[in-house]
CSV table of C-alpha atoms in Angstrom, one decimal:
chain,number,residue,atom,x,y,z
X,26,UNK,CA,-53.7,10.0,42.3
X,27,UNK,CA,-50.8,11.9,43.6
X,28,UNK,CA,-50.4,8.5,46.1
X,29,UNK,CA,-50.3,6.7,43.0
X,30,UNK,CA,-48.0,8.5,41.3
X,31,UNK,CA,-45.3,8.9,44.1
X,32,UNK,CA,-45.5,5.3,44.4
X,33,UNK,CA,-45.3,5.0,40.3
X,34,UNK,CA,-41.9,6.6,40.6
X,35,UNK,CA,-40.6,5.2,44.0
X,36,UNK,CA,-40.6,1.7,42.0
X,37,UNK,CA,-38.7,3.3,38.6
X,38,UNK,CA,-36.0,4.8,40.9
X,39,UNK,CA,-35.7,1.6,43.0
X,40,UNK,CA,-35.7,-0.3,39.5
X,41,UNK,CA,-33.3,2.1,38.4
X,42,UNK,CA,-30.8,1.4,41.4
X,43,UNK,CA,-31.1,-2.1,40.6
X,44,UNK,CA,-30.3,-1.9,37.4
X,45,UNK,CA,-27.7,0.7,38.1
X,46,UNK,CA,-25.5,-2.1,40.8
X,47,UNK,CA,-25.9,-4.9,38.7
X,48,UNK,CA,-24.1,-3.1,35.4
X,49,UNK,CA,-21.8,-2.3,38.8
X,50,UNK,CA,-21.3,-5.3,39.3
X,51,UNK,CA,-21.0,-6.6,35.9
X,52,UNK,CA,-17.7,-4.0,35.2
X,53,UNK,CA,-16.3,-4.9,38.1
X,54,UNK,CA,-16.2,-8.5,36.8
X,55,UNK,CA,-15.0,-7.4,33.6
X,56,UNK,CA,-12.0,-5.4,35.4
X,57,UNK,CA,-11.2,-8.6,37.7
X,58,UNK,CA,-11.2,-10.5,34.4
X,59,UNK,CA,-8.8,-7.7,32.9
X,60,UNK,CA,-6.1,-7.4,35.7
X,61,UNK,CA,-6.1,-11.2,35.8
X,62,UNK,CA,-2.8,-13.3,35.0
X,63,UNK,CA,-3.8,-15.9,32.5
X,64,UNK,CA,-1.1,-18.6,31.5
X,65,UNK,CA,-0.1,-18.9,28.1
X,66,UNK,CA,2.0,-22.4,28.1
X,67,UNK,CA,-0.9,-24.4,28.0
X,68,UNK,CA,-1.0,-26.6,24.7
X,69,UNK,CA,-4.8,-25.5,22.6
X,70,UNK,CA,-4.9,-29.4,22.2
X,71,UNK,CA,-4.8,-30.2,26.1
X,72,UNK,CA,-7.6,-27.5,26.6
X,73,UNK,CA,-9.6,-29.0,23.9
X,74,UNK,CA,-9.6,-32.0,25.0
X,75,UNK,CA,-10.1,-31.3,28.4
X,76,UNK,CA,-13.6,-29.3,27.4
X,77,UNK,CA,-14.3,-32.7,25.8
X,78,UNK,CA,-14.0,-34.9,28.8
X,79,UNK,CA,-15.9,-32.8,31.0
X,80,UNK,CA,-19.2,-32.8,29.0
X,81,UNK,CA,-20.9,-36.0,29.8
X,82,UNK,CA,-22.4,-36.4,26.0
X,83,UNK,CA,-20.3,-34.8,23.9
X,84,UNK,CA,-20.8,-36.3,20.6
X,85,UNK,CA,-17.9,-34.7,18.8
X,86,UNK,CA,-14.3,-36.3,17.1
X,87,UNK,CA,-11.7,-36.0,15.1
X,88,UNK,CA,-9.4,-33.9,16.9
X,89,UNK,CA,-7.1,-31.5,14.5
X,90,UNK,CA,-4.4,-29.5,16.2
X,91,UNK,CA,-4.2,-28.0,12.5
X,92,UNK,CA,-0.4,-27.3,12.4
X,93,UNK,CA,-0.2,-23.7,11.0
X,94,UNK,CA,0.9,-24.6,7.6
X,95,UNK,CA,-1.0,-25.3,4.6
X,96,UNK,CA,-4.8,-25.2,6.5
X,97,UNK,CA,-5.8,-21.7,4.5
X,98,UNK,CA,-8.2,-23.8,2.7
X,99,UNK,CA,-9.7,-25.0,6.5
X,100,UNK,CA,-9.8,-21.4,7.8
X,101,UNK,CA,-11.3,-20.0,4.2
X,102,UNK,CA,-14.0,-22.5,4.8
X,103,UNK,CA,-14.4,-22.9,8.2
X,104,UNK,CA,-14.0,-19.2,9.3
X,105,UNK,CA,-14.1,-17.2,6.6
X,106,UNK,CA,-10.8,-16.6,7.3
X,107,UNK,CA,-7.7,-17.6,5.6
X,108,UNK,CA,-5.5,-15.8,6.9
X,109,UNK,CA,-6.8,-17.2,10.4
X,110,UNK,CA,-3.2,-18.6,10.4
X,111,UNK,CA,-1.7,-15.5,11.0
X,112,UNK,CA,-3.3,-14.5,14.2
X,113,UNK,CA,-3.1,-17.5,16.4
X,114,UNK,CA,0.4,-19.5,18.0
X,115,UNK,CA,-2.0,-22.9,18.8
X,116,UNK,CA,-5.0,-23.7,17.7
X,117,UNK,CA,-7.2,-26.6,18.0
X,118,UNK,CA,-10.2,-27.9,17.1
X,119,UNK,CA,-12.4,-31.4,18.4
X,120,UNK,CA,-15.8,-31.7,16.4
X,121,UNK,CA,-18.4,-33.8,15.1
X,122,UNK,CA,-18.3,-35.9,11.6
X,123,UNK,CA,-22.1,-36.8,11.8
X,124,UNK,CA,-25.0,-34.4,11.8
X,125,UNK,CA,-24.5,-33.1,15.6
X,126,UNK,CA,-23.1,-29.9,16.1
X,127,UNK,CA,-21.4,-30.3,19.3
X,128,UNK,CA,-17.6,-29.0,18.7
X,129,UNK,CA,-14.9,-27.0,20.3
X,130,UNK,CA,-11.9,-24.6,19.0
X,131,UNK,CA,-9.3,-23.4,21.1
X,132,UNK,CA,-7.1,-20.5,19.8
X,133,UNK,CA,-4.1,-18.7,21.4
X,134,UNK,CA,-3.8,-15.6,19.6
X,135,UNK,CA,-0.5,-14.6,19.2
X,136,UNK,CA,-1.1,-10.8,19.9
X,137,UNK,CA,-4.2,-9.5,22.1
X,138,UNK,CA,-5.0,-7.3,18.5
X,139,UNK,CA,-5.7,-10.6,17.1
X,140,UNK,CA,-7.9,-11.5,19.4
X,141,UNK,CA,-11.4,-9.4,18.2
X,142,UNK,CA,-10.4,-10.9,14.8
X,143,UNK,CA,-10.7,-14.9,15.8
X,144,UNK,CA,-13.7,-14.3,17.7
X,145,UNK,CA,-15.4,-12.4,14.9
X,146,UNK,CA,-14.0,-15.3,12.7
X,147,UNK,CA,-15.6,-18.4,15.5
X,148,UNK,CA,-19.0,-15.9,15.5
X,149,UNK,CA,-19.1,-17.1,11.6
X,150,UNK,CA,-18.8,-20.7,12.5
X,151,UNK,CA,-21.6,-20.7,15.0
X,152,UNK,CA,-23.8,-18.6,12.1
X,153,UNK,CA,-23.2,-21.3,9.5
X,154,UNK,CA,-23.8,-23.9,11.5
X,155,UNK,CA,-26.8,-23.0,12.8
X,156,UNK,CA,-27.9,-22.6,9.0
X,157,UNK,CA,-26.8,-26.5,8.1
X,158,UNK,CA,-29.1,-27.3,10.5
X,159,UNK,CA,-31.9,-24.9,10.2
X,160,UNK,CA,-34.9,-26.6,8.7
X,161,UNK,CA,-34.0,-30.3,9.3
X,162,UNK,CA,-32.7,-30.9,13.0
X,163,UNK,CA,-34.2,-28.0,15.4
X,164,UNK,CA,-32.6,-29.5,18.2
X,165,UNK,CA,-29.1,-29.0,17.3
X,166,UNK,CA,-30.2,-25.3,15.9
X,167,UNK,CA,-30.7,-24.5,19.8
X,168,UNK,CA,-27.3,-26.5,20.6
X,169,UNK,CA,-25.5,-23.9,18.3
X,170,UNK,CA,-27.7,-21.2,19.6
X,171,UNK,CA,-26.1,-21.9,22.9
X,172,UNK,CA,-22.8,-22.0,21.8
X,173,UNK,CA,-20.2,-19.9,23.9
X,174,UNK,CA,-17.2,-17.8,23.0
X,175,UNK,CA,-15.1,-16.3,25.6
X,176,UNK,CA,-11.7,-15.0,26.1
X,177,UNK,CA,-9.1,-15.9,28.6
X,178,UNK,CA,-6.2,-13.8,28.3
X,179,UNK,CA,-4.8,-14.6,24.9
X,180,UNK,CA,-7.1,-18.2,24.3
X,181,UNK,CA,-10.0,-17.4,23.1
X,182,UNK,CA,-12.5,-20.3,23.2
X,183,UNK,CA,-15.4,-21.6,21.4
X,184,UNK,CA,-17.5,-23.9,22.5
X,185,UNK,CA,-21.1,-25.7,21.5
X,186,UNK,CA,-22.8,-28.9,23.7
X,187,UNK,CA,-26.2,-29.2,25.9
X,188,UNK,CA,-24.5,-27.0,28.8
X,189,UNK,CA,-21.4,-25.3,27.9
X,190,UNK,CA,-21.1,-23.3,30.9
X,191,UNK,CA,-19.8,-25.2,33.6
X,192,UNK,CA,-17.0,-26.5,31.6
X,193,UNK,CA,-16.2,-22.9,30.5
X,194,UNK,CA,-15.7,-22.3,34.2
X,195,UNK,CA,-13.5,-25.3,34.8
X,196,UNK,CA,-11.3,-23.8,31.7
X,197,UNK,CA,-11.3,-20.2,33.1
X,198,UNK,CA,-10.0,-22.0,36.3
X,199,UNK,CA,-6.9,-23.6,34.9
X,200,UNK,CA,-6.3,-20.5,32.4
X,201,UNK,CA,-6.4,-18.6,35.6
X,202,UNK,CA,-3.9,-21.5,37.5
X,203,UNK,CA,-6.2,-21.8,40.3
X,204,UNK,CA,-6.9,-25.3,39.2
X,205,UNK,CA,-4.5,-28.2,38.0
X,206,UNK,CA,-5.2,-29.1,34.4
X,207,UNK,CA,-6.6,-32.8,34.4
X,208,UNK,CA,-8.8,-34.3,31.7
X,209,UNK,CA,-10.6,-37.2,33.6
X,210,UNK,CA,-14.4,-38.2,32.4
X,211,UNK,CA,-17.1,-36.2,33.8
X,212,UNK,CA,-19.0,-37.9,37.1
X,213,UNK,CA,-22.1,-37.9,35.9
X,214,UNK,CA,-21.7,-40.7,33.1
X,215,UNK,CA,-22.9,-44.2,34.2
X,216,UNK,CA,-20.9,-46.0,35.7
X,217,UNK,CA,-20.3,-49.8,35.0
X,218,UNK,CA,-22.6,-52.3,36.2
X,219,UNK,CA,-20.2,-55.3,37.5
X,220,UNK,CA,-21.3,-58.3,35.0
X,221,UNK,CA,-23.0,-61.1,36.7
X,222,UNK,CA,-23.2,-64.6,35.0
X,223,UNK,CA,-26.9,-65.5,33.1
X,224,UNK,CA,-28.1,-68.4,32.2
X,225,UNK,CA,-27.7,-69.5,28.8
X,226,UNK,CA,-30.6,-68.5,26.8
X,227,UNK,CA,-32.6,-70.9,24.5
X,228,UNK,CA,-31.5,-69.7,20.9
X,229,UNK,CA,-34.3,-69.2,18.5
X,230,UNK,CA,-33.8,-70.6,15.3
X,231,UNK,CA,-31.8,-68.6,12.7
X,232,UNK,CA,-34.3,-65.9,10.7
X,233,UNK,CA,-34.3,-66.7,7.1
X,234,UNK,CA,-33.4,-63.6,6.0
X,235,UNK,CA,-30.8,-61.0,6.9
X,236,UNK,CA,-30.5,-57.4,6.5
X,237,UNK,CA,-27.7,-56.7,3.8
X,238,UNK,CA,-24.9,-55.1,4.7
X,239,UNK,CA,-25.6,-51.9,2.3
X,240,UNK,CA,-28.6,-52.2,0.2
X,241,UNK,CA,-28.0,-49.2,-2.5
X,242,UNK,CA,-24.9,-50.7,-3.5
X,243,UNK,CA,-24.3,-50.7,-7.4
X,244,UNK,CA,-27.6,-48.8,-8.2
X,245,UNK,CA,-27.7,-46.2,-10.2
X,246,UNK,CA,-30.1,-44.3,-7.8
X,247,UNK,CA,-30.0,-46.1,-4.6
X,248,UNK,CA,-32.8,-48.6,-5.7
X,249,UNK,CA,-33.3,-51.6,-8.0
X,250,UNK,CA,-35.4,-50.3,-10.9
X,251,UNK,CA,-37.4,-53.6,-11.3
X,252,UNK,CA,-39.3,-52.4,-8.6
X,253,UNK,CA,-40.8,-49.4,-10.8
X,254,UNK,CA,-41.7,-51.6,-13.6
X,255,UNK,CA,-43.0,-54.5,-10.8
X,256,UNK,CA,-45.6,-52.0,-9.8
X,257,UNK,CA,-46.3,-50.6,-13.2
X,258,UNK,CA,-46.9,-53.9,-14.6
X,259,UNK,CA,-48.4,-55.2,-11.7
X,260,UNK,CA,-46.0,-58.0,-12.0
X,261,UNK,CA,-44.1,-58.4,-8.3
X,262,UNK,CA,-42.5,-61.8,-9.0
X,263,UNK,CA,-39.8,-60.2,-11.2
X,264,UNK,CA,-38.5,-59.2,-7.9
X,265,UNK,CA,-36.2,-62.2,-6.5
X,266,UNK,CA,-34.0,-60.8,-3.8
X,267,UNK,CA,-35.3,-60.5,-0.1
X,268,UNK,CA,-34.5,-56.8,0.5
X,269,UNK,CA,-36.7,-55.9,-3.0
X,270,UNK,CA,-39.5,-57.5,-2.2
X,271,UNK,CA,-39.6,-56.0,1.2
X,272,UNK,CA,-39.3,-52.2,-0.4
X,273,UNK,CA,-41.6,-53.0,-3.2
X,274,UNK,CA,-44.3,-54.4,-0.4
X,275,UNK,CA,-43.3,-51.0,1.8
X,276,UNK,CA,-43.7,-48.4,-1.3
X,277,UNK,CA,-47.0,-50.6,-2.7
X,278,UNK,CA,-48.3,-49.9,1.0
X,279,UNK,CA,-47.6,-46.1,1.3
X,280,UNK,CA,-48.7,-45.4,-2.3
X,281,UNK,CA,-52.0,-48.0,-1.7
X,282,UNK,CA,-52.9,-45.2,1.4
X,283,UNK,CA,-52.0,-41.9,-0.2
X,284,UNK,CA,-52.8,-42.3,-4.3
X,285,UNK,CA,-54.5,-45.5,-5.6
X,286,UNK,CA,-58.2,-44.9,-6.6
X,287,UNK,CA,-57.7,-41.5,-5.7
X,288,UNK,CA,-59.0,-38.7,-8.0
X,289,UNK,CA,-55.6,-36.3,-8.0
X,290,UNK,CA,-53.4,-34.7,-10.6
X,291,UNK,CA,-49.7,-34.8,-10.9
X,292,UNK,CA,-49.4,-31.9,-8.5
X,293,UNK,CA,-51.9,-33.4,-5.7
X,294,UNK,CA,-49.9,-36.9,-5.8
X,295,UNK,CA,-46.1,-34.9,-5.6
X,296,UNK,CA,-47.6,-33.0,-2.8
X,297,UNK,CA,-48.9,-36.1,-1.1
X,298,UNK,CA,-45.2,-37.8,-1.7
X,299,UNK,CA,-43.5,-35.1,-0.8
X,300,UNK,CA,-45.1,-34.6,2.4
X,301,UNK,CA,-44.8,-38.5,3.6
X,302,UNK,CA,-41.3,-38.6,2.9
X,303,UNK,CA,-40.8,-34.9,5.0
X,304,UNK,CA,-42.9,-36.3,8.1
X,305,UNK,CA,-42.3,-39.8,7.9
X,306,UNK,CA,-38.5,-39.9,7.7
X,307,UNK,CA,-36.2,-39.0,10.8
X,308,UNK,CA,-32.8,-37.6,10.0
X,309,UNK,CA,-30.0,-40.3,11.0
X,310,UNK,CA,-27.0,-38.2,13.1
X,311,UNK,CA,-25.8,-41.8,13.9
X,312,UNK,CA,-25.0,-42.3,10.1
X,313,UNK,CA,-21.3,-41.1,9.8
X,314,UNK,CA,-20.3,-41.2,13.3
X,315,UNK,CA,-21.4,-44.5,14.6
X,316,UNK,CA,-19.3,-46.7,12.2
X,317,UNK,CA,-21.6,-49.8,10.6
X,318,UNK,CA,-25.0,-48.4,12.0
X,319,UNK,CA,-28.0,-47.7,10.1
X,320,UNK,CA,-25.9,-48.1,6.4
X,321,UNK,CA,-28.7,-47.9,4.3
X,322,UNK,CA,-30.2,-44.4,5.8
X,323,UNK,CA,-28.8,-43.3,2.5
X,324,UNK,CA,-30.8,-45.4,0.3
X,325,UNK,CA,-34.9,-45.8,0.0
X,326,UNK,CA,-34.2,-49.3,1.9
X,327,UNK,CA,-33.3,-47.6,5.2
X,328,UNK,CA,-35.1,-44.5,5.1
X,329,UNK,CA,-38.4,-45.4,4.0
X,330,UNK,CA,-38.6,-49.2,5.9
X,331,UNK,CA,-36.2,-47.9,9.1
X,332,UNK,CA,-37.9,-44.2,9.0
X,333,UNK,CA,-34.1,-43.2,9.3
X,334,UNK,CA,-32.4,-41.1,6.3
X,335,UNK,CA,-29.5,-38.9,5.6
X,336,UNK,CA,-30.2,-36.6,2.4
X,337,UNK,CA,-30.1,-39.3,-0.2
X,338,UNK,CA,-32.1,-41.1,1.8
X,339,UNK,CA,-34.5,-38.8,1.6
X,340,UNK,CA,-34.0,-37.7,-2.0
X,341,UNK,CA,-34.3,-41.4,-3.3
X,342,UNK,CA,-37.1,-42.6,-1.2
X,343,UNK,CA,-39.1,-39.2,-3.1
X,344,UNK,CA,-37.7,-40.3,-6.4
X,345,UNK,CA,-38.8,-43.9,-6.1
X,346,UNK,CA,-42.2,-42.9,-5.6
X,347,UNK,CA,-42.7,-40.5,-7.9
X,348,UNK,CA,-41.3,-42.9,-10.3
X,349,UNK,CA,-43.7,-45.3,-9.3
X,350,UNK,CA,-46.6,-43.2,-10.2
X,351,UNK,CA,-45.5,-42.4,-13.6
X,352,UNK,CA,-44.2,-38.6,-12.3
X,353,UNK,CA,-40.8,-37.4,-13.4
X,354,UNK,CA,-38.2,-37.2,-10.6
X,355,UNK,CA,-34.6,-37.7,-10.7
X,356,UNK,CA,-32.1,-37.2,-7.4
X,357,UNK,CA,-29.3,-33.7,-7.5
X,358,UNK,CA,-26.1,-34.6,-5.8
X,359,UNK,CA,-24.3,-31.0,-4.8
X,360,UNK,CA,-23.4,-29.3,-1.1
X,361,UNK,CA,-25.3,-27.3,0.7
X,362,UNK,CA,-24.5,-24.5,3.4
X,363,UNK,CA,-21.6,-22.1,3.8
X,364,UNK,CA,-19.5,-25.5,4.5
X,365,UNK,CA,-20.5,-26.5,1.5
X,366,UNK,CA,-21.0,-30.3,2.9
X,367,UNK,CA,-22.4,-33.0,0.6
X,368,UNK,CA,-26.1,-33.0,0.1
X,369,UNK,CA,-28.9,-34.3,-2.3
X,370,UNK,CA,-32.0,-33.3,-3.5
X,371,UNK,CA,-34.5,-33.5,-6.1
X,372,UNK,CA,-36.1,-32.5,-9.5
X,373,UNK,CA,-39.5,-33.6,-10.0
X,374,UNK,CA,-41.3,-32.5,-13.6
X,375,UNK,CA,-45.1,-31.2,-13.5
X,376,UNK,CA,-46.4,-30.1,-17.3
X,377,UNK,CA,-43.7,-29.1,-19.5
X,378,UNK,CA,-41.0,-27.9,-16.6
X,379,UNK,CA,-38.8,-29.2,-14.2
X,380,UNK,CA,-38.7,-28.2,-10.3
X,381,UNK,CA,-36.3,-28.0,-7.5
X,382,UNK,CA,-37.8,-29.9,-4.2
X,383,UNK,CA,-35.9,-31.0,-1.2
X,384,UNK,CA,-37.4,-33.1,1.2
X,385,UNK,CA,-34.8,-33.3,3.6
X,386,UNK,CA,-34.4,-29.7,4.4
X,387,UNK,CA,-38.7,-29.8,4.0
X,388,UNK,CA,-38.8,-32.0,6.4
X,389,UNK,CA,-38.7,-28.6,8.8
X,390,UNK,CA,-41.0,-26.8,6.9
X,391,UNK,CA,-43.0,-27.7,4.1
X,392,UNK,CA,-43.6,-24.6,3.0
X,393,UNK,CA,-39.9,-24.0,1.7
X,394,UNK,CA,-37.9,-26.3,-0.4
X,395,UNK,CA,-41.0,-27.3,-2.9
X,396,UNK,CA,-41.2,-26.6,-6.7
X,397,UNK,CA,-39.1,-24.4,-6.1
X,398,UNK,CA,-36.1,-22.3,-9.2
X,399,UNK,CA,-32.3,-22.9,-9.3
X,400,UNK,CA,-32.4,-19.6,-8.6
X,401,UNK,CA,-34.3,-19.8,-5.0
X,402,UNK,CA,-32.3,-23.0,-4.5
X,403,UNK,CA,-28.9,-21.2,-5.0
X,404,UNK,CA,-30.7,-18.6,-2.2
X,405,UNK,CA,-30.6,-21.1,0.1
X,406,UNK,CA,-27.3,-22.4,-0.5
X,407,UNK,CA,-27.5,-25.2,-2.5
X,408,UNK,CA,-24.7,-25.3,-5.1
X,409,UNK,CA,-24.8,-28.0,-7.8
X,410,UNK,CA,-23.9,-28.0,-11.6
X,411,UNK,CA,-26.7,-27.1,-13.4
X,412,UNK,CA,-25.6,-28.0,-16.8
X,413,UNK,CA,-25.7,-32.3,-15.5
X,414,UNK,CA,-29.3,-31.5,-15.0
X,415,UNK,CA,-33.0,-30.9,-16.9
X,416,UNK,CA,-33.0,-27.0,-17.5
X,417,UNK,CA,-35.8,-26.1,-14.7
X,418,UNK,CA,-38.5,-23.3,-14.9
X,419,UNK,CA,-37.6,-20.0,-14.5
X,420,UNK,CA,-40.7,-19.2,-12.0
X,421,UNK,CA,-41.7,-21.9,-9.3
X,422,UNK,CA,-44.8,-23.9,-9.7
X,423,UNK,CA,-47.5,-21.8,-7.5
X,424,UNK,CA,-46.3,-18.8,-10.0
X,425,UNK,CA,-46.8,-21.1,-13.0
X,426,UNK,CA,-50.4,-22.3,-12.1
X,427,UNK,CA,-51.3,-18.4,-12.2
X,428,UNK,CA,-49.4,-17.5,-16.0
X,429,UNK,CA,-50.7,-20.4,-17.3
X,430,UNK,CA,-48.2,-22.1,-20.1
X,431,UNK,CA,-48.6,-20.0,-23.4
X,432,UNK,CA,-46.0,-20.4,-25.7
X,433,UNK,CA,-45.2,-23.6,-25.0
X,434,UNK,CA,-45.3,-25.8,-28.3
X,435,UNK,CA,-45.0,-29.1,-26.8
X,436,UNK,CA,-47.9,-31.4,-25.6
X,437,UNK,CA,-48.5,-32.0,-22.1
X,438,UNK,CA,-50.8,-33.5,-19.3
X,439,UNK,CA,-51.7,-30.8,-17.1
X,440,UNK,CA,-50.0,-30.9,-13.8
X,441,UNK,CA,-53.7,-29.5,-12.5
X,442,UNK,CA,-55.8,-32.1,-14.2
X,443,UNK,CA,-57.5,-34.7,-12.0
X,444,UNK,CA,-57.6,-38.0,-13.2
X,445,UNK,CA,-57.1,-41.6,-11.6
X,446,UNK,CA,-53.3,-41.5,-11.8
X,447,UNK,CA,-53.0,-45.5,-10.4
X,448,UNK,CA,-56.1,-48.0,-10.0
X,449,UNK,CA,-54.3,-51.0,-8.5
């Protein structure tokens, strides 16, 4: 036992040592850092631009050098920060239009007192991001997890890709001048292949039909309501135009597997809908940064016969169906997040009251963002105008089914009641 025990504490004070030279080691790096020389002529745009070339998939642009006038609004929004101007000589910032969250911002404070200040303010950028994609794109919540900001001399820089760390380095080197600034593409993209001649290949003959150009065009809610009463009616030659018939044939196939000849009530069938749209529809980052790609991922057409959607597409595609079974649901245009970025959503109506759902943040979890109050929705940072939309119940549904519905005067089917909503 005594063996045991000597040896017991041998290992703590040998851990102990370790741990002891490594936070060594780690202030002596600190103090190297301190006492170094940094430049301070180099332009925030050139270093920006430079962390851009070097990452092989940065899927960031729009560069702003955001002159120091008249951006308060920016920095309010952005940082949380308006007067963000005040504390920096340069700034600039390269980022992402579509739903990726790879960006950089490169600050030169003016004082080193400002500095604790813009880093607090870039600490707010990487926590609001990381909310606009929390609970629809996982992937680019770890991208922002990984994001980096670090401080050399008076720049203090943020960055979020894949790997932000070797191009931190290669900044720290040129801040330091132990490297020449150069902005060249990073080595490991693919280089091109020389282009050898083909043969000519045998043409097939022209398709008859076309995808159009943007399919949601000039309706009211992304879709062409003919296809609602089509399907109620059982009557799908009013439908004429290519692109309708396909969606009808699409949303007569999903609701054929989920409701018809089905004994469900109103609340199985949304639950059913709702959770198709959520699994079946991928979130399109390509929409708003790869110019005349996937342009109906904000319509039913795209989302639900691609399987690629933005928000609307989402919201729509739920609405359609709904619709289609007879269940109240209309689409909520608003923002969403601390950026408060455009974003839809919807309100479907079970019983007497209306319901906040969003599919398109469900998409991550089902279990948030369903039948849900303004009130929860305003929690999680939807903001819309309530007053453009159906008053909606002041408990969600799961508290409803357990209150019941007394006091309410007007007749209803109830949302619990299972019947054969569609025999087709």
């Amino acid at each position: 036992m005594r063996r045991v025990t000597k040896n017991v504490i041998s290992f703590i004070l040998c851990f102990a040592l370790v741990l002891s030279l490594a936070a060594c080691g780690e202030k002596e790096t600190k103090r190297e850092k301190a006492k170094q020389k940094w430049r301070e002529d180099i332009p925030a745009a050139m270093l920006g631009t430079m962390a851009v070339m070097s990452v092989s998939d940065f899927a960031g642009d729009g560069m702003e050098t955001f002159g120091m006038d008249g951006r308060k609004a920016y920095f309010r929004s952005c940082y949380d920060n308006e007067s963000f101007t005040e504390l920096v000589r340069d700034f600039c910032y390269i980022g992402s239009t579509g739903a990726n969250a790879d960006e950089v911002a490169v600050a030169l404070a003016k004082d080193e007192s400002d500095i604790a200040a813009i880093k607090k303010a870039f600490r707010y950028r990487l926590d609001s991001r990381k909310e606009i994609f929390n609970g629809y794109a996982p992937e680019q919540v770890k991208k922002v997890e990984k994001g980096r900001i670090e401080t050399y001399g008076l720049y203090v820089v943020m960055l979020v890709c894949d790997e932000p760390q070797s191009t931190l380095t290669a900044l720290e080197r040129v801040i330091a001048g132990k490297a020449e600034l150069t902005i060249e593409p990073p080595t490991n993209k693919p280089t091109e292949v020389p282009v050898t001649e083909t043969p000519t290949p045998i043409m097939s003959p022209t398709p008859a039909y076309e995808e159009p150009v943007s399919y949601g065009a000039g309706y009211e809610n992304g879709y062409n309501p003919l296809i609602v009463t089509a399907y109620q009616t059982k009557n799908p030659d009013l439908l004429t135009a290519p692109q309708d018939i396909l969606l009808y044939q699409k949303c007569e196939a999903i609701l054929s597997k989920l409701i018809v000849n089905r004994e469900l009530s109103d609340a199985d069938a949304v639950r059913l809908l709702y959770n198709y749209v959520a699994d079946h529809i991928a979130y399109d980052y390509g929409h708003y940064s790869l110019e005349g790609e996937k342009l109906n991922s904000n319509n039913p057409y795209g989302a639900l016969l691609d399987g690629l959607g933005i928000c609307t597409g989402f919201s729509t595609s739920f609405q359609l169906l709904c619709t289609m079974c007879d269940i109240p649901c209309i689409t909520v245009t608003g923002t969403a997040n601390h950026d408060r970025e455009a974003h839809g959503w919807n309100m479907v109506k079970l019983g007497p009251y209306w319901y906040y759902t969003d599919p398109c943040w469900g998409s991550g979890s089902k279990t948030r963002y369903y039948n849900e109050t303004a009130e929860q929705m305003t929690e999680t940072l939807h903001y819309w105008n309530e007053a453009d939309y159906p008053k909606a119940d002041t408990v969600n549904y799961q508290t409803r089914k357990k209150i019941g519905y007394e006091g309410v005067s007007e007749s209803f089917r109830n949302p619990e009641e299972k019947h054969i909503l569609i025999a087709r």
